[in-house]
PDB file of C-alpha atoms in Angstrom:
ATOM      1  CA  MET A   1       0.199   0.046   0.345  1.00 44.00           C
ATOM      2  CA  SER A   2       0.999   3.297  -1.496  1.00 43.00           C
ATOM      3  CA  ARG A   3       1.474   6.079   1.869  1.00 43.00           C
ATOM      4  CA  VAL A   4       0.441   9.865   0.491  1.00 41.00           C
ATOM      5  CA  PRO A   5       2.870  11.996   1.917  1.00 40.00           C
ATOM      6  CA  SER A   6       2.380  14.389   4.188  1.00 40.00           C
ATOM      7  CA  CYS A   7       2.292  18.035   3.633  1.00 41.00           C
ATOM      8  CA  HIS A   8       5.108  18.691   6.639  1.00 39.00           C
ATOM      9  CA  SER A   9       7.706  16.426   4.719  1.00 37.00           C
ATOM     10  CA  PRO A  10      10.495  16.706   2.142  1.00 38.00           C
ATOM     11  CA  SER A  11       9.268  14.770  -0.684  1.00 38.00           C
ATOM     12  CA  ALA A  12       5.998  17.159  -0.779  1.00 35.00           C
ATOM     13  CA  VAL A  13       7.559  20.667  -0.603  1.00 35.00           C
ATOM     14  CA  GLY A  14       5.154  22.338  -2.244  1.00 38.00           C
ATOM     15  CA  ILE A  15       2.646  20.159  -2.452  1.00 37.00           C
ATOM     16  CA  ARG A  16      -0.472  21.360  -0.446  1.00 41.00           C
ATOM     17  CA  GLN A  17      -3.369  17.839   0.416  1.00 41.00           C
ATOM     18  CA  GLN A  18      -6.879  18.887  -0.297  1.00 41.00           C
ATOM     19  CA  PHE A  19      -9.709  16.592   1.072  1.00 40.00           C
ATOM     20  CA  LEU A  20     -13.528  17.160  -0.748  1.00 39.00           C
ATOM     21  CA  GLY A  21     -15.805  14.428   0.207  1.00 40.00           C
ATOM     22  CA  GLY A  22     -13.459  12.331   0.584  1.00 38.00           C
ATOM     23  CA  LEU A  23     -11.628  12.346  -2.491  1.00 35.00           C
ATOM     24  CA  LEU A  24      -7.652  13.538  -1.995  1.00 35.00           C
ATOM     25  CA  LEU A  25      -6.661  16.066  -4.255  1.00 33.00           C
ATOM     26  CA  LEU A  26      -2.886  16.979  -4.472  1.00 32.00           C
ATOM     27  CA  VAL A  27      -2.748  20.715  -5.327  1.00 32.00           C
ATOM     28  CA  PRO A  28       0.361  22.083  -6.197  1.00 32.00           C
ATOM     29  CA  TRP A  29      -1.191  25.160  -6.961  1.00 33.00           C
ATOM     30  CA  ALA A  30      -3.108  25.793  -3.625  1.00 39.00           C
ATOM     31  CA  SER A  31      -3.405  28.480  -1.036  1.00 41.00           C
ATOM     32  CA  VAL A  32      -2.106  28.523   2.102  1.00 41.00           C
ATOM     33  CA  VAL A  33      -6.426  28.671   3.990  1.00 43.00           C
ATOM     34  CA  GLY A  34      -8.578  28.716   0.608  1.00 46.00           C
ATOM     35  CA  GLY A  35      -8.496  25.415  -1.782  1.00 50.00           C
ATOM     36  CA  PRO A  36      -9.742  25.288  -5.874  1.00 51.00           C
ATOM     37  CA  VAL A  37     -13.674  25.312  -4.425  1.00 50.00           C
ATOM     38  CA  SER A  38     -12.685  28.720  -2.959  1.00 55.00           C
ATOM     39  CA  ASP A  39     -10.353  29.661  -5.700  1.00 67.00           C
ATOM     40  CA  VAL A  40     -13.110  29.361  -7.580  1.00 75.00           C
ATOM     41  CA  SER A  41     -15.753  31.631  -6.122  1.00 70.00           C
ATOM     42  CA  VAL A  42     -13.287  34.017  -5.454  1.00 74.00           C
ATOM     43  CA  SER A  43     -12.855  34.843  -8.768  1.00 82.00           C
ATOM     44  CA  LEU A  44     -16.628  34.685  -9.112  1.00 88.00           C
ATOM     45  CA  SER A  45     -16.937  36.671  -6.305  1.00 86.00           C
ATOM     46  CA  GLN A  46     -14.426  39.176  -8.307  1.00 89.00           C
ATOM     47  CA  VAL A  47     -16.505  39.161 -11.489  1.00 92.00           C
ATOM     48  CA  THR A  48     -19.661  40.407 -10.045  1.00 94.00           C
ATOM     49  CA  LEU A  49     -18.036  43.416  -8.065  1.00 93.00           C
ATOM     50  CA  LEU A  50     -16.457  44.361 -11.912  1.00 94.00           C
ATOM     51  CA  ILE A  51     -19.464  43.536 -13.415  1.00 95.00           C
ATOM     52  CA  ALA A  52     -21.688  46.011  -9.518  1.00 94.00           C
ATOM     53  CA  PHE A  53     -18.857  48.615 -10.152  1.00 94.00           C
ATOM     54  CA  ILE A  54     -19.184  48.540 -13.694  1.00 94.00           C
ATOM     55  CA  CYS A  55     -23.814  48.891 -13.526  1.00 93.00           C
ATOM     56  CA  VAL A  56     -23.003  52.012 -10.562  1.00 92.00           C
ATOM     57  CA  ARG A  57     -20.953  53.739 -12.490  1.00 92.00           C
ATOM     58  CA  SER A  58     -22.715  53.780 -15.999  1.00 91.00           C
ATOM     59  CA  SER A  59     -25.959  54.774 -14.621  1.00 88.00           C
ATOM     60  CA  VAL A  60     -27.828  58.446 -12.948  1.00 85.00           C
ATOM     61  CA  TRP A  61     -26.799  59.040  -9.121  1.00 80.00           C
ATOM     62  CA  TYR A  62     -29.405  59.775  -7.357  1.00 79.00           C
ATOM     63  CA  SER A  63     -27.464  59.992  -3.670  1.00 79.00           C
ATOM     64  CA  TYR A  64     -24.102  61.050  -4.176  1.00 86.00           C
ATOM     65  CA  SER A  65     -22.652  59.281  -0.697  1.00 88.00           C
ATOM     66  CA  ALA A  66     -24.749  56.105  -0.792  1.00 87.00           C
ATOM     67  CA  TYR A  67     -22.489  55.104  -4.345  1.00 89.00           C
ATOM     68  CA  SER A  68     -19.464  56.661  -3.711  1.00 93.00           C
ATOM     69  CA  TYR A  69     -19.414  54.317  -0.665  1.00 94.00           C
ATOM     70  CA  PHE A  70     -20.482  51.922  -3.115  1.00 94.00           C
ATOM     71  CA  GLN A  71     -18.046  52.487  -5.691  1.00 94.00           C
ATOM     72  CA  VAL A  72     -14.739  52.575  -2.804  1.00 95.00           C
ATOM     73  CA  VAL A  73     -16.272  49.205  -1.114  1.00 96.00           C
ATOM     74  CA  THR A  74     -16.299  47.408  -3.725  1.00 95.00           C
ATOM     75  CA  ILE A  75     -12.814  49.182  -5.926  1.00 95.00           C
ATOM     76  CA  CYS A  76     -11.433  48.301  -1.956  1.00 95.00           C
ATOM     77  CA  ASN A  77     -12.286  44.643  -2.017  1.00 94.00           C
ATOM     78  CA  LEU A  78     -11.128  44.250  -5.287  1.00 92.00           C
ATOM     79  CA  ILE A  79      -8.225  45.365  -4.919  1.00 94.00           C
ATOM     80  CA  MET A  80      -7.572  43.237  -1.799  1.00 92.00           C
ATOM     81  CA  ILE A  81      -8.915  40.422  -3.815  1.00 87.00           C
ATOM     82  CA  LEU A  82      -6.067  40.886  -6.481  1.00 89.00           C
ATOM     83  CA  VAL A  83      -3.189  41.247  -3.259  1.00 90.00           C
ATOM     84  CA  PHE A  84      -4.853  37.906  -1.294  1.00 87.00           C
ATOM     85  CA  TYR A  85      -4.405  36.260  -5.180  1.00 85.00           C
ATOM     86  CA  LEU A  86      -1.584  37.593  -5.737  1.00 88.00           C
ATOM     87  CA  VAL A  87       0.642  36.408  -2.508  1.00 89.00           C
ATOM     88  CA  HIS A  88      -0.730  32.967  -3.043  1.00 85.00           C
ATOM     89  CA  LEU A  89      -0.123  33.160  -6.893  1.00 88.00           C
ATOM     90  CA  PHE A  90       3.869  33.958  -6.229  1.00 91.00           C
ATOM     91  CA  ARG A  91       3.665  32.362  -2.748  1.00 89.00           C
ATOM     92  CA  LEU A  92       5.282  34.956  -1.275  1.00 89.00           C
ATOM     93  CA  TYR A  93       4.029  34.436   2.291  1.00 88.00           C
ATOM     94  CA  ARG A  94       6.758  31.572   2.582  1.00 90.00           C
ATOM     95  CA  LEU A  95       9.049  35.261   2.529  1.00 91.00           C
ATOM     96  CA  LEU A  96       7.040  37.439   4.339  1.00 86.00           C
ATOM     97  CA  THR A  97       6.976  34.813   8.054  1.00 88.00           C
ATOM     98  CA  CYS A  98       6.280  38.157  10.621  1.00 90.00           C
ATOM     99  CA  ILE A  99       2.477  38.000   9.354  1.00 87.00           C
ATOM    100  CA  SER A 100      -0.035  35.365   9.654  1.00 87.00           C
ATOM    101  CA  TRP A 101      -1.525  34.996   6.066  1.00 85.00           C
ATOM    102  CA  PRO A 102      -4.435  32.472   7.003  1.00 84.00           C
ATOM    103  CA  LEU A 103      -5.746  35.282  10.021  1.00 86.00           C
ATOM    104  CA  SER A 104      -5.064  38.085   7.806  1.00 88.00           C
ATOM    105  CA  GLU A 105      -7.181  36.769   5.466  1.00 86.00           C
ATOM    106  CA  LEU A 106      -9.363  35.906   6.952  1.00 87.00           C
ATOM    107  CA  LEU A 107     -10.274  39.503   8.507  1.00 89.00           C
ATOM    108  CA  HIS A 108      -9.852  40.828   4.849  1.00 89.00           C
ATOM    109  CA  TYR A 109     -13.172  39.038   3.786  1.00 88.00           C
ATOM    110  CA  LEU A 110     -14.865  39.195   7.522  1.00 92.00           C
ATOM    111  CA  ILE A 111     -14.541  42.828   7.346  1.00 94.00           C
ATOM    112  CA  GLY A 112     -15.472  43.081   3.584  1.00 93.00           C
ATOM    113  CA  THR A 113     -17.795  41.037   3.349  1.00 94.00           C
ATOM    114  CA  LEU A 114     -19.692  43.228   6.628  1.00 96.00           C
ATOM    115  CA  LEU A 115     -19.068  46.422   4.041  1.00 96.00           C
ATOM    116  CA  LEU A 116     -20.337  44.894   0.880  1.00 95.00           C
ATOM    117  CA  LEU A 117     -23.271  43.743   2.658  1.00 96.00           C
ATOM    118  CA  ILE A 118     -23.665  47.257   4.392  1.00 96.00           C
ATOM    119  CA  ALA A 119     -22.611  49.605   0.701  1.00 95.00           C
ATOM    120  CA  SER A 120     -25.899  46.530  -1.146  1.00 95.00           C
ATOM    121  CA  ILE A 121     -28.392  47.721   1.894  1.00 95.00           C
ATOM    122  CA  VAL A 122     -27.968  51.380   1.385  1.00 93.00           C
ATOM    123  CA  ALA A 123     -27.385  50.802  -2.749  1.00 91.00           C
ATOM    124  CA  ALA A 124     -30.915  48.690  -2.671  1.00 92.00           C
ATOM    125  CA  SER A 125     -32.350  51.519  -0.554  1.00 92.00           C
ATOM    126  CA  LYS A 126     -31.680  54.329  -3.008  1.00 89.00           C
ATOM    127  CA  SER A 127     -32.395  53.460  -5.953  1.00 86.00           C
ATOM    128  CA  TYR A 128     -35.033  54.955  -6.998  1.00 84.00           C
ATOM    129  CA  SER A 129     -36.317  51.605  -9.536  1.00 82.00           C
ATOM    130  CA  GLN A 130     -32.728  52.726 -11.761  1.00 88.00           C
ATOM    131  CA  SER A 131     -32.342  49.829 -14.137  1.00 90.00           C
ATOM    132  CA  GLY A 132     -28.537  50.072 -13.705  1.00 89.00           C
ATOM    133  CA  LEU A 133     -28.354  51.093 -10.395  1.00 90.00           C
ATOM    134  CA  VAL A 134     -30.375  48.439  -9.351  1.00 93.00           C
ATOM    135  CA  ALA A 135     -28.366  45.973 -11.287  1.00 94.00           C
ATOM    136  CA  GLY A 136     -25.307  47.164  -9.206  1.00 94.00           C
ATOM    137  CA  ALA A 137     -26.973  46.095  -5.608  1.00 94.00           C
ATOM    138  CA  ILE A 138     -27.823  42.625  -7.216  1.00 95.00           C
ATOM    139  CA  PHE A 139     -24.225  41.908  -8.157  1.00 96.00           C
ATOM    140  CA  GLY A 140     -23.817  43.865  -4.634  1.00 95.00           C
ATOM    141  CA  PHE A 141     -25.807  41.552  -2.693  1.00 96.00           C
ATOM    142  CA  VAL A 142     -24.609  38.267  -5.255  1.00 95.00           C
ATOM    143  CA  ALA A 143     -20.434  38.808  -5.054  1.00 93.00           C
ATOM    144  CA  THR A 144     -21.960  38.961  -0.693  1.00 94.00           C
ATOM    145  CA  PHE A 145     -22.885  35.655  -1.392  1.00 93.00           C
ATOM    146  CA  LEU A 146     -20.036  34.394  -2.296  1.00 90.00           C
ATOM    147  CA  CYS A 147     -17.247  36.572  -0.261  1.00 89.00           C
ATOM    148  CA  LEU A 148     -19.475  34.438   2.407  1.00 90.00           C
ATOM    149  CA  ALA A 149     -19.775  30.836   0.545  1.00 87.00           C
ATOM    150  CA  SER A 150     -15.490  31.542   0.362  1.00 83.00           C
ATOM    151  CA  ILE A 151     -14.981  32.279   4.449  1.00 84.00           C
ATOM    152  CA  TRP A 152     -17.177  28.808   4.244  1.00 84.00           C
ATOM    153  CA  MET A 153     -14.623  27.363   2.024  1.00 80.00           C
ATOM    154  CA  SER A 154     -11.584  27.377   3.287  1.00 75.00           C
ATOM    155  CA  TYR A 155     -12.685  27.350   6.443  1.00 73.00           C
ATOM    156  CA  LYS A 156     -13.949  23.707   6.524  1.00 69.00           C
ATOM    157  CA  ILE A 157     -11.661  22.630   3.885  1.00 57.00           C
ATOM    158  CA  SER A 158      -8.390  24.967   6.680  1.00 54.00           C
ATOM    159  CA  CYS A 159     -10.721  22.143   8.896  1.00 55.00           C
ATOM    160  CA  VAL A 160     -10.512  19.517   7.385  1.00 54.00           C
ATOM    161  CA  THR A 161      -6.874  19.910   5.901  1.00 54.00           C
ATOM    162  CA  GLN A 162      -5.903  19.784   9.649  1.00 53.00           C
ATOM    163  CA  SER A 163      -7.583  16.731  11.519  1.00 53.00           C
ATOM    164  CA  THR A 164      -6.513  15.192   8.548  1.00 54.00           C
ATOM    165  CA  ASP A 165      -2.754  16.095   8.466  1.00 54.00           C
ATOM    166  CA  ALA A 166      -2.529  15.338  12.194  1.00 56.00           C
ATOM    167  CA  ALA A 167      -4.037  11.490  12.040  1.00 56.00           C
ATOM    168  CA  VAL A 168      -1.457  10.379   8.418  1.00 56.00           C
TER     169      VAL A 168
END
């Protein structure tokens, strides 16, 4: 019986084990916290945030402060998601060990998701039946849901990986 090397063995350097529904995946490009499932929800949340920003930007505004806040929140979330993606893509977390990357990513997603939910509620309440503003608010709610799904999948995969690594 061949044994799959653990993540901490020298033969598995750069490869991370992912368990999804009893299926073991060895993923060399998995991020520190998440994996392929959370990467899909992160990519989808980036696309929906961009669509929400474009919808609000191209519409006629009735409340300047509400929609400028919505734009700031969507752009800041896009930039921070891109920064964390690049950190994981180029494996900069190995060089910057003084930062707890899983904790900082979790805090970013929690705070960003809460701010996005507030911005979407404010944008929906101030839309005054303008189709572009309503679409922006709806895409904001969808991006909020996708960010929550990303947090959930990252935490779930991280817990499963830690508990199964201890048993190996």
